[in-house]
């Protein structure tokens, strides 16, 4: 585990509000190799060690080799190797579920749209069927800011009831549309089978990333770490908020224990809302003392700008507060990186 993640987990444990609720329980995590899922099992394991809470952790994963070797043989974690699209058979009583299994790459959404949809729908249906049959106390389905679709009003606060336009004939909508469907599936199961499902709508989560990550935030951090110009290949008009991993994880537990069934909760740092260009320029000026470079040669290959300014009132009403500013988040991400030997 990298040093930043270790520090984050220790701080999260220190201020964790649900020790009594999670004690002596069994927690199932799907998508355990992903950014959020992996932090969840690492946090719960360390919480077990620190507080001796007798938590049993079960993780569904397709490839055990994606899990750090140190975690593969721990007594409190059981690894269940399977595709989430297949029915789930677990003999142990499960108390709580975090359903985080989902593809997250835009390239994958476009090149594998059928797999994107089937993973979302079949996986969520299997989890909900399992929850029904085993009387699970609470489930959190991890949805996405992308359910809001396209919005053109820059400063409109988007509440959970505000849904923008989605082109269902656009192949990339395989992800956004399937997330919408799965949210409705949670509501349908709650209504028909009394399943205890809640919905977490996450904006982009900031956390230590792998060196082969080529998304915007990773590109910004690697450029800064290596003293290179920050270059954007778009005009960077699309705007959204961000959230640091510890605040996101904390929010998931607030929703798990205090959220209402069939309701969605936005998870974001409202203060971090900005365009991609403003984010890049802010970081470039702070760390490199120079403006961002915009290098756009073909504007037709990029989607139209959209503005997703999220209202987090519903989550705050549960008692949650955002604690890590976006600049502090990027301090952590940049400090966690090693400088590239070839200065790339």
Coordinates of C-alpha atoms in Angstrom, one line a residue:
X1 CA 0.0 0.0 0.0
X2 CA 1.4 3.4 -0.9
X3 CA 2.1 5.9 1.9
X4 CA -0.7 8.3 1.0
X5 CA -3.3 5.6 1.1
X6 CA -1.9 4.4 4.4
X7 CA -2.2 7.9 5.9
X8 CA -5.7 8.4 4.4
X9 CA -6.9 5.1 5.9
X10 CA -5.5 5.9 9.4
X11 CA -7.2 9.3 9.3
X12 CA -10.5 7.8 8.2
X13 CA -10.4 5.3 11.0
X14 CA -9.7 8.0 13.5
X15 CA -12.9 9.9 12.6
X16 CA -15.1 6.9 11.6
X17 CA -18.7 7.4 12.9
X18 CA -20.1 3.9 12.5
X19 CA -18.0 1.6 14.6
X20 CA -20.9 0.2 16.6
X21 CA -23.0 -0.4 13.4
X22 CA -20.2 -2.3 11.5
X23 CA -19.0 -4.4 14.4
X24 CA -19.5 -8.2 14.1
X25 CA -21.0 -7.8 10.6
X26 CA -20.2 -9.3 7.2
X27 CA -19.7 -7.0 4.3
X28 CA -19.7 -7.9 0.6
X29 CA -17.8 -5.7 -1.9
X30 CA -18.2 -6.1 -5.7
X31 CA -15.7 -4.5 -8.0
X32 CA -13.0 -5.0 -5.4
X33 CA -10.1 -4.4 -7.9
X34 CA -11.5 -0.9 -8.7
X35 CA -10.5 2.4 -7.2
X36 CA -13.3 2.6 -4.7
X37 CA -13.7 -1.1 -4.1
X38 CA -10.1 -1.6 -3.3
X39 CA -10.0 1.3 -0.8
X40 CA -13.1 -0.1 0.9
X41 CA -11.6 -3.5 1.6
X42 CA -8.3 -2.0 2.7
X43 CA -10.1 0.4 5.0
X44 CA -12.3 -2.3 6.5
X45 CA -9.3 -4.7 7.1
X46 CA -7.3 -1.9 8.8
X47 CA -10.4 -1.0 10.9
X48 CA -10.6 -4.6 12.0
X49 CA -6.9 -4.6 13.0
X50 CA -7.1 -1.3 14.9
X51 CA -10.5 -1.7 16.6
X52 CA -10.9 -5.5 16.7
X53 CA -14.4 -5.4 15.4
X54 CA -14.8 -8.9 14.0
X55 CA -15.8 -7.7 10.6
X56 CA -15.8 -10.4 7.9
X57 CA -15.0 -9.0 4.4
X58 CA -16.0 -10.8 1.2
X59 CA -14.9 -9.5 -2.2
X60 CA -16.1 -10.5 -5.6
X61 CA -13.4 -10.2 -8.2
X62 CA -12.7 -11.7 -11.7
X63 CA -8.9 -11.7 -11.5
X64 CA -7.1 -12.3 -8.1
X65 CA -3.8 -11.2 -9.7
X66 CA -5.2 -7.6 -9.7
X67 CA -5.1 -7.8 -5.9
X68 CA -1.9 -6.9 -4.0
X69 CA -0.3 -10.1 -2.8
X70 CA -0.2 -9.0 0.8
X71 CA -4.0 -9.0 0.9
X72 CA -4.6 -12.4 -0.8
X73 CA -4.1 -14.5 2.4
X74 CA -5.6 -12.3 5.1
X75 CA -8.0 -14.2 7.5
X76 CA -10.7 -11.5 7.5
X77 CA -11.0 -11.3 3.7
X78 CA -12.5 -14.0 1.4
X79 CA -11.9 -13.6 -2.3
X80 CA -14.8 -14.9 -4.5
X81 CA -13.5 -15.3 -8.1
X82 CA -16.4 -14.9 -10.5
X83 CA -18.0 -12.7 -13.1
X84 CA -20.7 -10.5 -11.5
X85 CA -22.9 -11.4 -14.5
X86 CA -23.3 -14.9 -13.1
X87 CA -25.6 -15.7 -10.2
X88 CA -24.1 -15.3 -6.7
X89 CA -23.9 -18.1 -4.3
X90 CA -22.5 -17.3 -0.8
X91 CA -23.4 -19.5 2.1
X92 CA -22.4 -17.0 4.8
X93 CA -25.0 -14.5 6.0
X94 CA -24.2 -11.1 4.5
X95 CA -25.3 -7.9 6.4
X96 CA -24.2 -5.1 4.0
X97 CA -23.3 -4.8 0.3
X98 CA -21.3 -2.2 -1.6
X99 CA -22.0 -2.8 -5.3
X100 CA -19.1 -1.1 -7.1
X101 CA -18.5 -3.5 -10.0
X102 CA -18.5 -1.5 -13.3
X103 CA -16.3 -0.7 -16.2
X104 CA -15.0 2.9 -15.9
X105 CA -13.1 3.5 -19.1
X106 CA -14.6 5.6 -21.9
X107 CA -12.7 3.6 -24.4
X108 CA -14.2 0.4 -23.0
X109 CA -17.7 1.9 -23.2
X110 CA -17.3 2.6 -26.9
X111 CA -15.4 -0.6 -27.9
X112 CA -17.4 -3.0 -25.7
X113 CA -20.9 -1.4 -25.3
X114 CA -22.7 -4.7 -24.9
X115 CA -20.4 -5.8 -22.1
X116 CA -20.8 -2.4 -20.5
X117 CA -24.6 -2.8 -20.4
X118 CA -24.6 -6.5 -19.5
X119 CA -22.1 -6.0 -16.6
X120 CA -24.3 -3.2 -15.2
X121 CA -27.7 -4.8 -15.6
X122 CA -26.9 -8.5 -15.0
X123 CA -24.5 -7.7 -12.2
X124 CA -26.9 -5.4 -10.4
X125 CA -29.8 -7.8 -10.9
X126 CA -27.7 -10.7 -9.4
X127 CA -26.8 -8.6 -6.4
X128 CA -30.4 -7.6 -5.8
X129 CA -31.6 -11.1 -6.2
X130 CA -29.0 -12.3 -3.7
X131 CA -30.0 -9.5 -1.3
X132 CA -33.7 -10.5 -1.5
X133 CA -33.0 -14.1 -0.8
X134 CA -30.6 -13.4 2.1
X135 CA -32.4 -10.4 3.8
X136 CA -29.4 -8.1 3.5
X137 CA -29.8 -5.2 5.8
X138 CA -28.5 -2.4 3.5
X139 CA -27.1 -2.1 0.0
X140 CA -25.4 0.8 -1.7
X141 CA -25.3 0.8 -5.5
X142 CA -22.5 3.0 -6.8
X143 CA -23.9 5.1 -9.6
X144 CA -22.3 8.0 -11.4
X145 CA -22.5 11.7 -12.2
X146 CA -23.0 10.5 -15.8
X147 CA -26.7 9.7 -15.2
X148 CA -27.2 13.5 -15.4
X149 CA -26.5 13.5 -19.1
X150 CA -25.9 16.8 -20.9
X151 CA -26.7 20.0 -19.1
X152 CA -26.0 23.5 -20.6
X153 CA -26.7 25.8 -17.6
X154 CA -23.2 26.5 -16.1
X155 CA -24.3 27.4 -12.6
X156 CA -27.4 25.4 -12.1
X157 CA -27.2 23.2 -9.0
X158 CA -28.3 19.7 -10.0
X159 CA -30.4 18.0 -7.4
X160 CA -31.0 14.3 -7.5
X161 CA -34.3 14.9 -9.3
X162 CA -32.7 16.9 -12.1
X163 CA -31.9 14.7 -15.1
X164 CA -30.4 16.1 -18.3
X165 CA -30.5 14.9 -21.9
X166 CA -28.9 11.6 -23.0
X167 CA -28.7 10.5 -26.6
X168 CA -29.7 6.9 -26.5
X169 CA -28.4 6.4 -30.1
X170 CA -24.9 7.5 -29.0
X171 CA -22.8 4.3 -28.4
X172 CA -21.0 5.9 -25.4
X173 CA -24.4 6.2 -23.7
X174 CA -24.1 2.4 -23.0
X175 CA -22.6 3.4 -19.7
X176 CA -24.8 6.4 -18.7
X177 CA -28.0 4.7 -19.8
X178 CA -27.1 1.4 -18.0
X179 CA -26.4 3.3 -14.8
X180 CA -29.9 5.0 -15.1
X181 CA -31.5 1.6 -15.6
X182 CA -29.7 0.1 -12.6
X183 CA -30.9 2.9 -10.4
X184 CA -34.4 2.2 -11.5
X185 CA -33.8 -1.5 -10.9
X186 CA -32.8 -0.8 -7.3
X187 CA -36.1 1.2 -6.8
X188 CA -38.1 -1.6 -8.5
X189 CA -36.6 -4.3 -6.2
X190 CA -37.2 -2.2 -3.2
X191 CA -40.9 -1.7 -4.2
X192 CA -41.6 -5.3 -5.2
X193 CA -39.4 -7.3 -2.9
X194 CA -38.6 -4.9 0.0
X195 CA -34.9 -4.8 -0.8
X196 CA -32.9 -2.2 1.2
X197 CA -31.1 -0.5 -1.7
X198 CA -29.7 3.0 -1.7
X199 CA -28.0 4.9 -4.6
X200 CA -24.7 6.8 -4.4
X201 CA -24.1 9.2 -7.4
X202 CA -20.4 9.7 -7.4
X203 CA -18.6 12.5 -9.2
X204 CA -15.0 11.8 -10.3
X205 CA -13.1 10.4 -7.4
X206 CA -9.5 11.5 -6.8
X207 CA -7.2 8.9 -5.4
X208 CA -3.6 7.6 -6.0
X209 CA -3.6 6.1 -9.5
X210 CA -1.5 3.6 -11.5
X211 CA 1.3 4.9 -13.7
X212 CA -0.5 3.7 -16.9
X213 CA -3.6 5.8 -16.1
X214 CA -4.1 8.3 -18.9
X215 CA -7.2 10.2 -17.7
X216 CA -7.0 14.0 -17.3
X217 CA -6.2 14.1 -13.6
X218 CA -3.5 11.5 -13.9
X219 CA -2.1 13.4 -16.9
X220 CA -2.0 16.7 -14.9
X221 CA -0.3 15.1 -11.9
X222 CA 2.4 13.3 -14.1
X223 CA 3.1 16.5 -16.0
X224 CA 3.6 18.5 -12.9
X225 CA 5.7 15.8 -11.2
X226 CA 8.0 15.8 -14.2
X227 CA 8.1 19.6 -14.6
X228 CA 6.5 19.4 -18.1
X229 CA 4.0 21.8 -19.6
X230 CA 0.4 20.9 -18.9
X231 CA -1.2 20.3 -22.3
X232 CA -4.9 20.0 -23.0
X233 CA -6.2 18.5 -26.3
X234 CA -9.6 20.1 -25.8
X235 CA -10.8 23.6 -24.8
X236 CA -11.6 22.1 -21.5
X237 CA -15.1 23.6 -21.1
X238 CA -16.8 20.7 -19.5
X239 CA -17.3 21.4 -15.8
X240 CA -17.9 19.2 -12.8
X241 CA -16.9 18.9 -9.1
X242 CA -14.5 16.3 -7.7
X243 CA -14.2 14.3 -4.5
X244 CA -11.2 12.9 -2.6
X245 CA -11.3 9.2 -1.9
X246 CA -11.6 9.5 1.9
X247 CA -14.6 11.8 1.6
X248 CA -16.2 9.5 -0.9
X249 CA -15.7 6.4 1.3
X250 CA -17.0 8.2 4.3
X251 CA -20.1 9.3 2.3
X252 CA -20.8 5.7 1.3
X253 CA -21.0 4.6 4.9
X254 CA -23.4 7.5 5.7
X255 CA -25.6 6.3 2.9
X256 CA -25.3 2.7 3.9
X257 CA -26.4 3.3 7.5
X258 CA -28.4 6.5 7.4
X259 CA -29.7 6.8 3.8
X260 CA -33.3 6.1 2.8
X261 CA -34.2 3.2 0.5
X262 CA -34.8 4.1 -3.1
X263 CA -33.2 7.6 -2.8
X264 CA -30.1 8.8 -4.6
X265 CA -27.4 10.9 -3.0
X266 CA -24.9 13.1 -4.8
X267 CA -21.3 12.7 -3.6
X268 CA -19.1 15.6 -4.5
X269 CA -17.1 18.5 -3.1
X270 CA -19.3 21.4 -4.2
X271 CA -16.5 23.9 -3.7
X272 CA -14.4 22.0 -6.3
X273 CA -16.7 22.7 -9.3
X274 CA -14.8 24.0 -12.2
X275 CA -14.0 23.4 -15.9
X276 CA -11.3 21.1 -17.0
X277 CA -9.4 24.1 -18.3
X278 CA -9.6 26.0 -15.0
X279 CA -8.5 22.9 -13.1
X280 CA -5.5 22.4 -15.4
X281 CA -4.6 26.1 -15.3
X282 CA -4.9 26.3 -11.5
X283 CA -2.6 23.4 -11.0
X284 CA -0.1 24.5 -13.6
X285 CA 0.1 27.9 -12.1
X286 CA 0.4 26.6 -8.6
X287 CA 3.1 24.0 -9.2
X288 CA 4.9 25.1 -12.4
X289 CA 4.2 28.8 -12.4
X290 CA 3.1 28.8 -16.0
X291 CA -0.2 28.7 -17.9
X292 CA -1.7 25.6 -19.4
X293 CA -1.1 24.9 -23.1
X294 CA -4.1 24.2 -25.2
X295 CA -3.4 22.2 -28.3
X296 CA -6.6 21.5 -30.2
X297 CA -6.3 20.4 -33.9
X298 CA -9.7 18.7 -34.4
X299 CA -12.7 19.8 -32.3
X300 CA -15.1 17.4 -34.0
X301 CA -13.8 14.4 -32.2
X302 CA -14.7 15.7 -28.7
X303 CA -18.2 15.8 -27.2
X304 CA -20.0 19.0 -26.5
X305 CA -19.3 20.7 -23.2
X306 CA -21.6 19.9 -20.3
X307 CA -22.0 21.4 -16.9
X308 CA -22.7 19.2 -13.9
X309 CA -22.7 21.3 -10.7
X310 CA -24.0 18.9 -8.1
X311 CA -26.1 19.8 -5.1
X312 CA -25.1 17.7 -2.1
X313 CA -27.8 18.9 0.4
X314 CA -29.3 15.4 0.7
X315 CA -26.0 13.9 1.7
X316 CA -25.2 16.7 4.1
X317 CA -28.6 16.3 5.8
X318 CA -27.4 12.8 6.8
X319 CA -24.5 14.5 8.7
X320 CA -21.7 14.1 6.1
X321 CA -19.2 16.8 5.6
X322 CA -16.5 17.2 2.9
X323 CA -13.1 17.5 4.6
X324 CA -10.4 17.5 1.9
X325 CA -10.2 20.4 -0.6
X326 CA -9.3 19.8 -4.2
X327 CA -5.9 21.4 -3.8
X328 CA -5.1 19.2 -0.8
X329 CA -6.3 16.2 -2.8
X330 CA -3.9 17.0 -5.7
X331 CA -1.1 17.6 -3.2
X332 CA -1.5 14.0 -2.1
X333 CA -1.7 12.7 -5.6
X334 CA 1.3 14.5 -6.9
X335 CA 3.4 13.8 -3.8
X336 CA 2.5 10.1 -4.1
X337 CA 4.0 9.9 -7.7
X338 CA 7.5 9.0 -8.5
X339 CA 9.3 11.2 -10.9
X340 CA 9.7 9.5 -14.3
X341 CA 13.3 8.5 -15.1
X342 CA 12.8 9.5 -18.8
X343 CA 10.9 12.7 -17.8
X344 CA 7.8 11.6 -19.7

